[in-house]
PDB file of C-alpha atoms in Angstrom:
ATOM      1  CA  GLU A   1     -13.944 -13.849 -11.743  1.00  0.00           C
ATOM      2  CA  ALA A   2     -13.930 -16.089  -8.678  1.00  0.00           C
ATOM      3  CA  GLY A   3     -10.560 -16.684  -7.048  1.00  0.00           C
ATOM      4  CA  VAL A   4      -8.973 -19.865  -5.769  1.00  0.00           C
ATOM      5  CA  ALA A   5     -11.147 -21.452  -3.092  1.00  0.00           C
ATOM      6  CA  GLN A   6      -9.806 -23.519  -0.216  1.00  0.00           C
ATOM      7  CA  SER A   7     -11.388 -25.295   2.724  1.00  0.00           C
ATOM      8  CA  PRO A   8     -11.289 -25.600   5.599  1.00  0.00           C
ATOM      9  CA  ARG A   9      -9.639 -22.326   6.651  1.00  0.00           C
ATOM     10  CA  TYR A  10      -8.448 -23.720   9.964  1.00  0.00           C
ATOM     11  CA  LYS A  11      -7.859 -27.223  11.281  1.00  0.00           C
ATOM     12  CA  ILE A  12      -6.574 -28.470  14.624  1.00  0.00           C
ATOM     13  CA  ILE A  13      -5.695 -32.150  14.986  1.00  0.00           C
ATOM     14  CA  GLU A  14      -3.591 -34.339  17.208  1.00  0.00           C
ATOM     15  CA  LYS A  15      -0.433 -35.998  15.964  1.00  0.00           C
ATOM     16  CA  ARG A  16      -0.933 -39.296  14.160  1.00  0.00           C
ATOM     17  CA  GLN A  17      -4.412 -38.235  13.007  1.00  0.00           C
ATOM     18  CA  SER A  18      -5.211 -37.694   9.352  1.00  0.00           C
ATOM     19  CA  VAL A  19      -6.414 -34.512   7.646  1.00  0.00           C
ATOM     20  CA  ALA A  20      -7.490 -33.465   4.164  1.00  0.00           C
ATOM     21  CA  PHE A  21      -7.559 -30.102   2.437  1.00  0.00           C
ATOM     22  CA  TRP A  22      -9.592 -29.153  -0.598  1.00  0.00           C
ATOM     23  CA  CYS A  23      -8.845 -26.672  -3.383  1.00  0.00           C
ATOM     24  CA  ASN A  24     -10.902 -25.371  -6.286  1.00  0.00           C
ATOM     25  CA  PRO A  25      -8.760 -23.398  -8.762  1.00  0.00           C
ATOM     26  CA  ILE A  26      -9.758 -20.488 -10.954  1.00  0.00           C
ATOM     27  CA  SER A  27     -11.933 -21.689 -13.808  1.00  0.00           C
ATOM     28  CA  GLY A  28      -9.835 -22.602 -16.844  1.00  0.00           C
ATOM     29  CA  HIS A  29      -6.541 -22.812 -14.975  1.00  0.00           C
ATOM     30  CA  ALA A  30      -4.914 -26.100 -15.922  1.00  0.00           C
ATOM     31  CA  THR A  31      -1.962 -25.810 -13.549  1.00  0.00           C
ATOM     32  CA  LEU A  32      -2.529 -26.301  -9.838  1.00  0.00           C
ATOM     33  CA  TYR A  33       0.017 -26.071  -7.030  1.00  0.00           C
ATOM     34  CA  TRP A  34       0.088 -27.023  -3.358  1.00  0.00           C
ATOM     35  CA  TYR A  35       2.539 -25.163  -1.135  1.00  0.00           C
ATOM     36  CA  GLN A  36       3.466 -25.489   2.521  1.00  0.00           C
ATOM     37  CA  GLN A  37       4.308 -22.273   4.353  1.00  0.00           C
ATOM     38  CA  ILE A  38       5.909 -22.510   7.779  1.00  0.00           C
ATOM     39  CA  LEU A  39       5.710 -19.396   9.939  1.00  0.00           C
ATOM     40  CA  GLY A  40       8.354 -16.856   8.977  1.00  0.00           C
ATOM     41  CA  GLN A  41       9.303 -18.646   5.747  1.00  0.00           C
ATOM     42  CA  GLY A  42       8.322 -18.437   2.120  1.00  0.00           C
ATOM     43  CA  PRO A  43       6.031 -21.068   0.607  1.00  0.00           C
ATOM     44  CA  LYS A  44       7.625 -24.367  -0.392  1.00  0.00           C
ATOM     45  CA  LEU A  45       6.210 -26.255  -3.368  1.00  0.00           C
ATOM     46  CA  LEU A  46       4.839 -29.672  -2.432  1.00  0.00           C
ATOM     47  CA  ILE A  47       3.257 -30.745  -5.698  1.00  0.00           C
ATOM     48  CA  GLN A  48       2.382 -29.273  -9.086  1.00  0.00           C
ATOM     49  CA  PHE A  49      -0.335 -30.639 -11.389  1.00  0.00           C
ATOM     50  CA  GLN A  50      -0.864 -30.048 -15.080  1.00  0.00           C
ATOM     51  CA  ASN A  51      -4.521 -30.956 -15.602  1.00  0.00           C
ATOM     52  CA  ASN A  52      -4.693 -34.234 -13.634  1.00  0.00           C
ATOM     53  CA  GLY A  53      -1.055 -35.242 -14.176  1.00  0.00           C
ATOM     54  CA  VAL A  54       1.781 -34.611 -11.707  1.00  0.00           C
ATOM     55  CA  VAL A  55       4.521 -32.297 -13.024  1.00  0.00           C
ATOM     56  CA  ASP A  56       6.648 -32.057  -9.873  1.00  0.00           C
ATOM     57  CA  ASP A  57       6.315 -33.761  -6.492  1.00  0.00           C
ATOM     58  CA  SER A  58       9.996 -33.883  -5.587  1.00  0.00           C
ATOM     59  CA  GLN A  59       9.444 -32.131  -2.237  1.00  0.00           C
ATOM     60  CA  LEU A  60       6.312 -34.026  -1.215  1.00  0.00           C
ATOM     61  CA  PRO A  61       6.933 -36.353   1.781  1.00  0.00           C
ATOM     62  CA  LYS A  62       5.336 -39.294   0.076  1.00  0.00           C
ATOM     63  CA  ASP A  63       5.360 -41.523   3.149  1.00  0.00           C
ATOM     64  CA  ARG A  64       2.659 -39.345   4.709  1.00  0.00           C
ATOM     65  CA  PHE A  65       1.431 -36.830   2.136  1.00  0.00           C
ATOM     66  CA  SER A  66      -0.697 -37.586  -0.900  1.00  0.00           C
ATOM     67  CA  ALA A  67      -2.526 -35.426  -3.404  1.00  0.00           C
ATOM     68  CA  GLU A  68      -4.868 -35.994  -6.273  1.00  0.00           C
ATOM     69  CA  ARG A  69      -6.602 -33.928  -8.881  1.00  0.00           C
ATOM     70  CA  LEU A  70      -9.394 -35.954 -10.358  1.00  0.00           C
ATOM     71  CA  LYS A  71     -10.928 -34.683 -13.614  1.00  0.00           C
ATOM     72  CA  GLY A  72      -8.294 -31.950 -13.768  1.00  0.00           C
ATOM     73  CA  VAL A  73     -10.246 -29.433 -11.670  1.00  0.00           C
ATOM     74  CA  ASP A  74     -10.548 -29.741  -7.863  1.00  0.00           C
ATOM     75  CA  SER A  75      -7.708 -31.140  -5.814  1.00  0.00           C
ATOM     76  CA  THR A  76      -7.281 -32.654  -2.370  1.00  0.00           C
ATOM     77  CA  LEU A  77      -4.130 -32.850  -0.268  1.00  0.00           C
ATOM     78  CA  LYS A  78      -4.017 -35.432   2.522  1.00  0.00           C
ATOM     79  CA  ILE A  79      -1.679 -35.970   5.433  1.00  0.00           C
ATOM     80  CA  GLN A  80      -1.717 -39.335   7.165  1.00  0.00           C
ATOM     81  CA  PRO A  81      -0.434 -39.590   9.865  1.00  0.00           C
ATOM     82  CA  ALA A  82       0.278 -35.994  10.836  1.00  0.00           C
ATOM     83  CA  LYS A  83       3.393 -34.973  12.748  1.00  0.00           C
ATOM     84  CA  LEU A  84       4.014 -31.906  14.895  1.00  0.00           C
ATOM     85  CA  GLU A  85       6.289 -30.442  12.214  1.00  0.00           C
ATOM     86  CA  ASP A  86       3.388 -30.449   9.728  1.00  0.00           C
ATOM     87  CA  SER A  87       1.927 -27.421  11.512  1.00  0.00           C
ATOM     88  CA  ALA A  88       1.885 -24.790   8.780  1.00  0.00           C
ATOM     89  CA  VAL A  89      -0.333 -22.979   6.319  1.00  0.00           C
ATOM     90  CA  TYR A  90      -1.181 -25.010   3.227  1.00  0.00           C
ATOM     91  CA  LEU A  91      -1.665 -22.832   0.193  1.00  0.00           C
ATOM     92  CA  CYS A  92      -3.215 -23.749  -3.107  1.00  0.00           C
ATOM     93  CA  ALA A  93      -2.494 -21.772  -6.257  1.00  0.00           C
ATOM     94  CA  SER A  94      -3.428 -22.009  -9.911  1.00  0.00           C
ATOM     95  CA  SER A  95      -2.229 -20.566 -13.188  1.00  0.00           C
ATOM     96  CA  LEU A  96      -3.214 -20.517 -16.819  1.00  0.00           C
ATOM     97  CA  PHE A  97      -1.473 -22.875 -19.235  1.00  0.00           C
ATOM     98  CA  ARG A  98      -0.918 -21.817 -22.812  1.00  0.00           C
ATOM     99  CA  ALA A  99       1.098 -23.793 -25.349  1.00  0.00           C
ATOM    100  CA  ARG A 100       3.300 -20.790 -26.217  1.00  0.00           C
ATOM    101  CA  ILE A 101       3.555 -19.457 -22.660  1.00  0.00           C
ATOM    102  CA  PRO A 102       3.117 -22.471 -20.386  1.00  0.00           C
ATOM    103  CA  TYR A 103       3.960 -20.855 -17.045  1.00  0.00           C
ATOM    104  CA  ASN A 104       1.955 -17.806 -16.129  1.00  0.00           C
ATOM    105  CA  GLU A 105       0.984 -15.690 -13.163  1.00  0.00           C
ATOM    106  CA  GLN A 106       0.122 -17.726 -10.065  1.00  0.00           C
ATOM    107  CA  PHE A 107      -2.997 -16.860  -8.068  1.00  0.00           C
ATOM    108  CA  PHE A 108      -3.296 -18.044  -4.498  1.00  0.00           C
ATOM    109  CA  GLY A 109      -6.163 -19.069  -2.277  1.00  0.00           C
ATOM    110  CA  PRO A 110      -6.499 -17.920   1.357  1.00  0.00           C
ATOM    111  CA  GLY A 111      -4.817 -21.057   2.717  1.00  0.00           C
ATOM    112  CA  THR A 112      -5.601 -23.595   5.426  1.00  0.00           C
ATOM    113  CA  ARG A 113      -3.881 -23.104   8.745  1.00  0.00           C
ATOM    114  CA  LEU A 114      -3.080 -26.515  10.255  1.00  0.00           C
ATOM    115  CA  THR A 115      -2.129 -26.948  13.898  1.00  0.00           C
ATOM    116  CA  VAL A 116      -0.903 -30.365  14.995  1.00  0.00           C
ATOM    117  CA  LEU A 117      -0.936 -30.897  18.780  1.00  0.00           C
TER     118      LEU A 117
ATOM    119  CA  LYS B   1      19.234 -26.105  -6.797  1.00  0.00           C
ATOM    120  CA  GLN B   2      17.777 -22.596  -6.997  1.00  0.00           C
ATOM    121  CA  GLU B   3      18.230 -20.488  -3.876  1.00  0.00           C
ATOM    122  CA  VAL B   4      16.336 -17.239  -3.404  1.00  0.00           C
ATOM    123  CA  THR B   5      17.362 -14.638  -0.832  1.00  0.00           C
ATOM    124  CA  GLN B   6      15.542 -11.522   0.265  1.00  0.00           C
ATOM    125  CA  ILE B   7      17.436  -8.954   2.282  1.00  0.00           C
ATOM    126  CA  PRO B   8      16.603  -7.254   4.579  1.00  0.00           C
ATOM    127  CA  ALA B   9      14.194  -9.530   6.424  1.00  0.00           C
ATOM    128  CA  ALA B  10      12.432  -6.487   7.866  1.00  0.00           C
ATOM    129  CA  LEU B  11      12.262  -2.814   6.962  1.00  0.00           C
ATOM    130  CA  SER B  12      10.614   0.152   8.667  1.00  0.00           C
ATOM    131  CA  VAL B  13      10.189   3.484   6.890  1.00  0.00           C
ATOM    132  CA  PRO B  14       8.210   6.707   7.417  1.00  0.00           C
ATOM    133  CA  GLU B  15       5.205   7.356   5.214  1.00  0.00           C
ATOM    134  CA  GLY B  16       5.996   8.992   1.890  1.00  0.00           C
ATOM    135  CA  GLU B  17       9.438   7.473   1.480  1.00  0.00           C
ATOM    136  CA  ASN B  18      10.473   5.703  -1.699  1.00  0.00           C
ATOM    137  CA  LEU B  19      11.968   2.276  -1.056  1.00  0.00           C
ATOM    138  CA  VAL B  20      13.556  -0.722  -2.746  1.00  0.00           C
ATOM    139  CA  LEU B  21      13.150  -4.382  -1.842  1.00  0.00           C
ATOM    140  CA  ASN B  22      15.715  -6.890  -3.072  1.00  0.00           C
ATOM    141  CA  CYS B  23      15.512 -10.455  -4.345  1.00  0.00           C
ATOM    142  CA  SER B  24      18.608 -12.463  -5.279  1.00  0.00           C
ATOM    143  CA  PHE B  25      18.716 -15.868  -6.955  1.00  0.00           C
ATOM    144  CA  THR B  26      21.507 -18.297  -7.774  1.00  0.00           C
ATOM    145  CA  ASP B  27      20.362 -19.924 -11.035  1.00  0.00           C
ATOM    146  CA  SER B  28      19.979 -17.423 -13.876  1.00  0.00           C
ATOM    147  CA  ALA B  29      18.115 -19.865 -16.161  1.00  0.00           C
ATOM    148  CA  ILE B  30      14.805 -18.495 -15.020  1.00  0.00           C
ATOM    149  CA  TYR B  31      11.482 -18.491 -16.849  1.00  0.00           C
ATOM    150  CA  ASN B  32       9.863 -15.651 -14.928  1.00  0.00           C
ATOM    151  CA  LEU B  33       9.855 -13.895 -11.568  1.00  0.00           C
ATOM    152  CA  GLN B  34       6.768 -12.865  -9.635  1.00  0.00           C
ATOM    153  CA  TRP B  35       6.393 -10.453  -6.718  1.00  0.00           C
ATOM    154  CA  PHE B  36       3.662 -10.973  -4.117  1.00  0.00           C
ATOM    155  CA  ARG B  37       2.450  -9.282  -0.983  1.00  0.00           C
ATOM    156  CA  GLN B  38       1.113 -11.208   1.986  1.00  0.00           C
ATOM    157  CA  ASP B  39      -0.930  -9.630   4.757  1.00  0.00           C
ATOM    158  CA  PRO B  40      -0.937 -11.327   8.174  1.00  0.00           C
ATOM    159  CA  GLY B  41      -3.051 -14.473   8.166  1.00  0.00           C
ATOM    160  CA  LYS B  42      -3.883 -14.141   4.487  1.00  0.00           C
ATOM    161  CA  GLY B  43      -2.889 -15.740   1.215  1.00  0.00           C
ATOM    162  CA  LEU B  44      -0.542 -14.205  -1.343  1.00  0.00           C
ATOM    163  CA  THR B  45      -1.623 -11.387  -3.643  1.00  0.00           C
ATOM    164  CA  SER B  46       0.150 -11.121  -6.979  1.00  0.00           C
ATOM    165  CA  LEU B  47       1.751  -7.734  -7.627  1.00  0.00           C
ATOM    166  CA  LEU B  48       3.904  -8.061 -10.747  1.00  0.00           C
ATOM    167  CA  LEU B  49       5.153 -10.785 -13.078  1.00  0.00           C
ATOM    168  CA  ILE B  50       8.326 -10.294 -15.120  1.00  0.00           C
ATOM    169  CA  GLN B  51       9.096 -12.710 -17.945  1.00  0.00           C
ATOM    170  CA  SER B  52      12.751 -13.658 -18.468  1.00  0.00           C
ATOM    171  CA  SER B  53      12.861 -11.609 -21.671  1.00  0.00           C
ATOM    172  CA  GLN B  54      11.712  -8.434 -19.875  1.00  0.00           C
ATOM    173  CA  ARG B  55      13.743  -5.947 -17.874  1.00  0.00           C
ATOM    174  CA  GLU B  56      10.956  -4.347 -15.857  1.00  0.00           C
ATOM    175  CA  GLN B  57       7.239  -4.154 -15.158  1.00  0.00           C
ATOM    176  CA  THR B  58       5.209  -1.335 -13.661  1.00  0.00           C
ATOM    177  CA  SER B  59       1.869  -1.188 -11.884  1.00  0.00           C
ATOM    178  CA  GLY B  60       0.814   2.054 -10.261  1.00  0.00           C
ATOM    179  CA  ARG B  61       3.386   2.986  -7.601  1.00  0.00           C
ATOM    180  CA  LEU B  62       5.226  -0.318  -8.049  1.00  0.00           C
ATOM    181  CA  ASN B  63       8.095  -1.019 -10.407  1.00  0.00           C
ATOM    182  CA  ALA B  64       9.914  -4.336 -10.595  1.00  0.00           C
ATOM    183  CA  SER B  65      13.189  -4.843 -12.440  1.00  0.00           C
ATOM    184  CA  LEU B  66      15.023  -7.995 -13.450  1.00  0.00           C
ATOM    185  CA  ASP B  67      18.737  -8.515 -14.118  1.00  0.00           C
ATOM    186  CA  LYS B  68      19.286 -12.178 -14.895  1.00  0.00           C
ATOM    187  CA  SER B  69      23.020 -11.872 -15.396  1.00  0.00           C
ATOM    188  CA  SER B  70      23.533 -10.652 -11.847  1.00  0.00           C
ATOM    189  CA  GLY B  71      20.769 -12.817 -10.394  1.00  0.00           C
ATOM    190  CA  ARG B  72      18.793  -9.898  -8.989  1.00  0.00           C
ATOM    191  CA  SER B  73      15.358  -8.361  -8.991  1.00  0.00           C
ATOM    192  CA  THR B  74      14.229  -5.233  -7.195  1.00  0.00           C
ATOM    193  CA  LEU B  75      10.771  -4.016  -6.271  1.00  0.00           C
ATOM    194  CA  TYR B  76      10.546  -0.235  -6.081  1.00  0.00           C
ATOM    195  CA  ILE B  77       7.661   1.280  -4.114  1.00  0.00           C
ATOM    196  CA  ALA B  78       7.104   4.992  -4.632  1.00  0.00           C
ATOM    197  CA  ALA B  79       5.574   7.295  -2.024  1.00  0.00           C
ATOM    198  CA  SER B  80       4.968   4.541   0.515  1.00  0.00           C
ATOM    199  CA  GLN B  81       1.721   4.485   2.527  1.00  0.00           C
ATOM    200  CA  PRO B  82       0.740   2.712   5.758  1.00  0.00           C
ATOM    201  CA  GLY B  83      -1.457   0.403   3.637  1.00  0.00           C
ATOM    202  CA  ASP B  84       1.707  -0.895   1.976  1.00  0.00           C
ATOM    203  CA  SER B  85       2.686  -2.559   5.259  1.00  0.00           C
ATOM    204  CA  ALA B  86       2.889  -6.292   4.544  1.00  0.00           C
ATOM    205  CA  THR B  87       5.393  -9.036   3.779  1.00  0.00           C
ATOM    206  CA  TYR B  88       6.717  -8.948   0.237  1.00  0.00           C
ATOM    207  CA  LEU B  89       7.803 -12.218  -1.373  1.00  0.00           C
ATOM    208  CA  CYS B  90       9.510 -12.961  -4.645  1.00  0.00           C
ATOM    209  CA  ALA B  91       9.112 -16.267  -6.492  1.00  0.00           C
ATOM    210  CA  VAL B  92      11.598 -17.356  -9.134  1.00  0.00           C
ATOM    211  CA  ARG B  93      10.397 -19.881 -11.679  1.00  0.00           C
ATOM    212  CA  LEU B  94      12.917 -22.008 -13.554  1.00  0.00           C
ATOM    213  CA  ASP B  95      12.524 -23.174 -17.131  1.00  0.00           C
ATOM    214  CA  ALA B  96      11.246 -26.516 -15.819  1.00  0.00           C
ATOM    215  CA  GLY B  97       8.315 -24.740 -14.253  1.00  0.00           C
ATOM    216  CA  LYS B  98       9.049 -25.076 -10.533  1.00  0.00           C
ATOM    217  CA  SER B  99       8.879 -21.914  -8.399  1.00  0.00           C
ATOM    218  CA  THR B 100      11.192 -21.168  -5.482  1.00  0.00           C
ATOM    219  CA  PHE B 101      10.215 -18.462  -2.997  1.00  0.00           C
ATOM    220  CA  GLY B 102      12.346 -16.223  -0.850  1.00  0.00           C
ATOM    221  CA  ASP B 103      11.456 -15.843   2.828  1.00  0.00           C
ATOM    222  CA  GLY B 104      10.192 -12.325   2.272  1.00  0.00           C
ATOM    223  CA  THR B 105      10.804  -8.804   3.527  1.00  0.00           C
ATOM    224  CA  THR B 106       8.361  -7.519   6.138  1.00  0.00           C
ATOM    225  CA  LEU B 107       7.689  -3.855   5.480  1.00  0.00           C
ATOM    226  CA  THR B 108       6.254  -1.436   8.048  1.00  0.00           C
ATOM    227  CA  VAL B 109       5.291   2.045   6.873  1.00  0.00           C
ATOM    228  CA  LYS B 110       4.796   4.411   9.807  1.00  0.00           C
ATOM    229  CA  PRO B 111       2.236   7.225   9.564  1.00  0.00           C
TER     230      PRO B 111
END
């Protein structure tokens, strides 16, 4: 079974530029998550999708971050414009959704390491 | 707001030692708790998932326990090996579905 795929693996941009990350979850996983992980800290949830609907985006800086999950499969996360403090690893995860057990084991992709200069 | 704490932040042990990693959380209305390991520069690898109705889960040399009333989970690693060196993270999921992570414990197992 293929895991969660993410691209690119690394990205270096200058502040005020824009950047986009792509995620392809495990086949059949209806729930998709984007996390931000700053060095030395645990991941922080940015946004959670159930199919193509947003379940939680309370910690997403909506003035500069946006995310979409068209057709309930792939997802993109965009930052525009980027700030120095956005330097972090952006992790995508997915999990199975079942009516009787809606929240299951999360599986993570390798992440995208973003450096903002 | 759920807060998750992992103490100690770093731990160094000799090979072969049994060890316990701790995860504390403030809101006991949890749905499940998941333990991960993270190797430098890599994503997170799932180790164990404990549902709120369970007390423990085991996988090989790993055993995770959950005590909701005291807001604690422990990850027990038996007969540690140098390959166990990594950062171990716990994620606590509330009934509403959102997960909160601790900052992890970085484990070094010396040969």
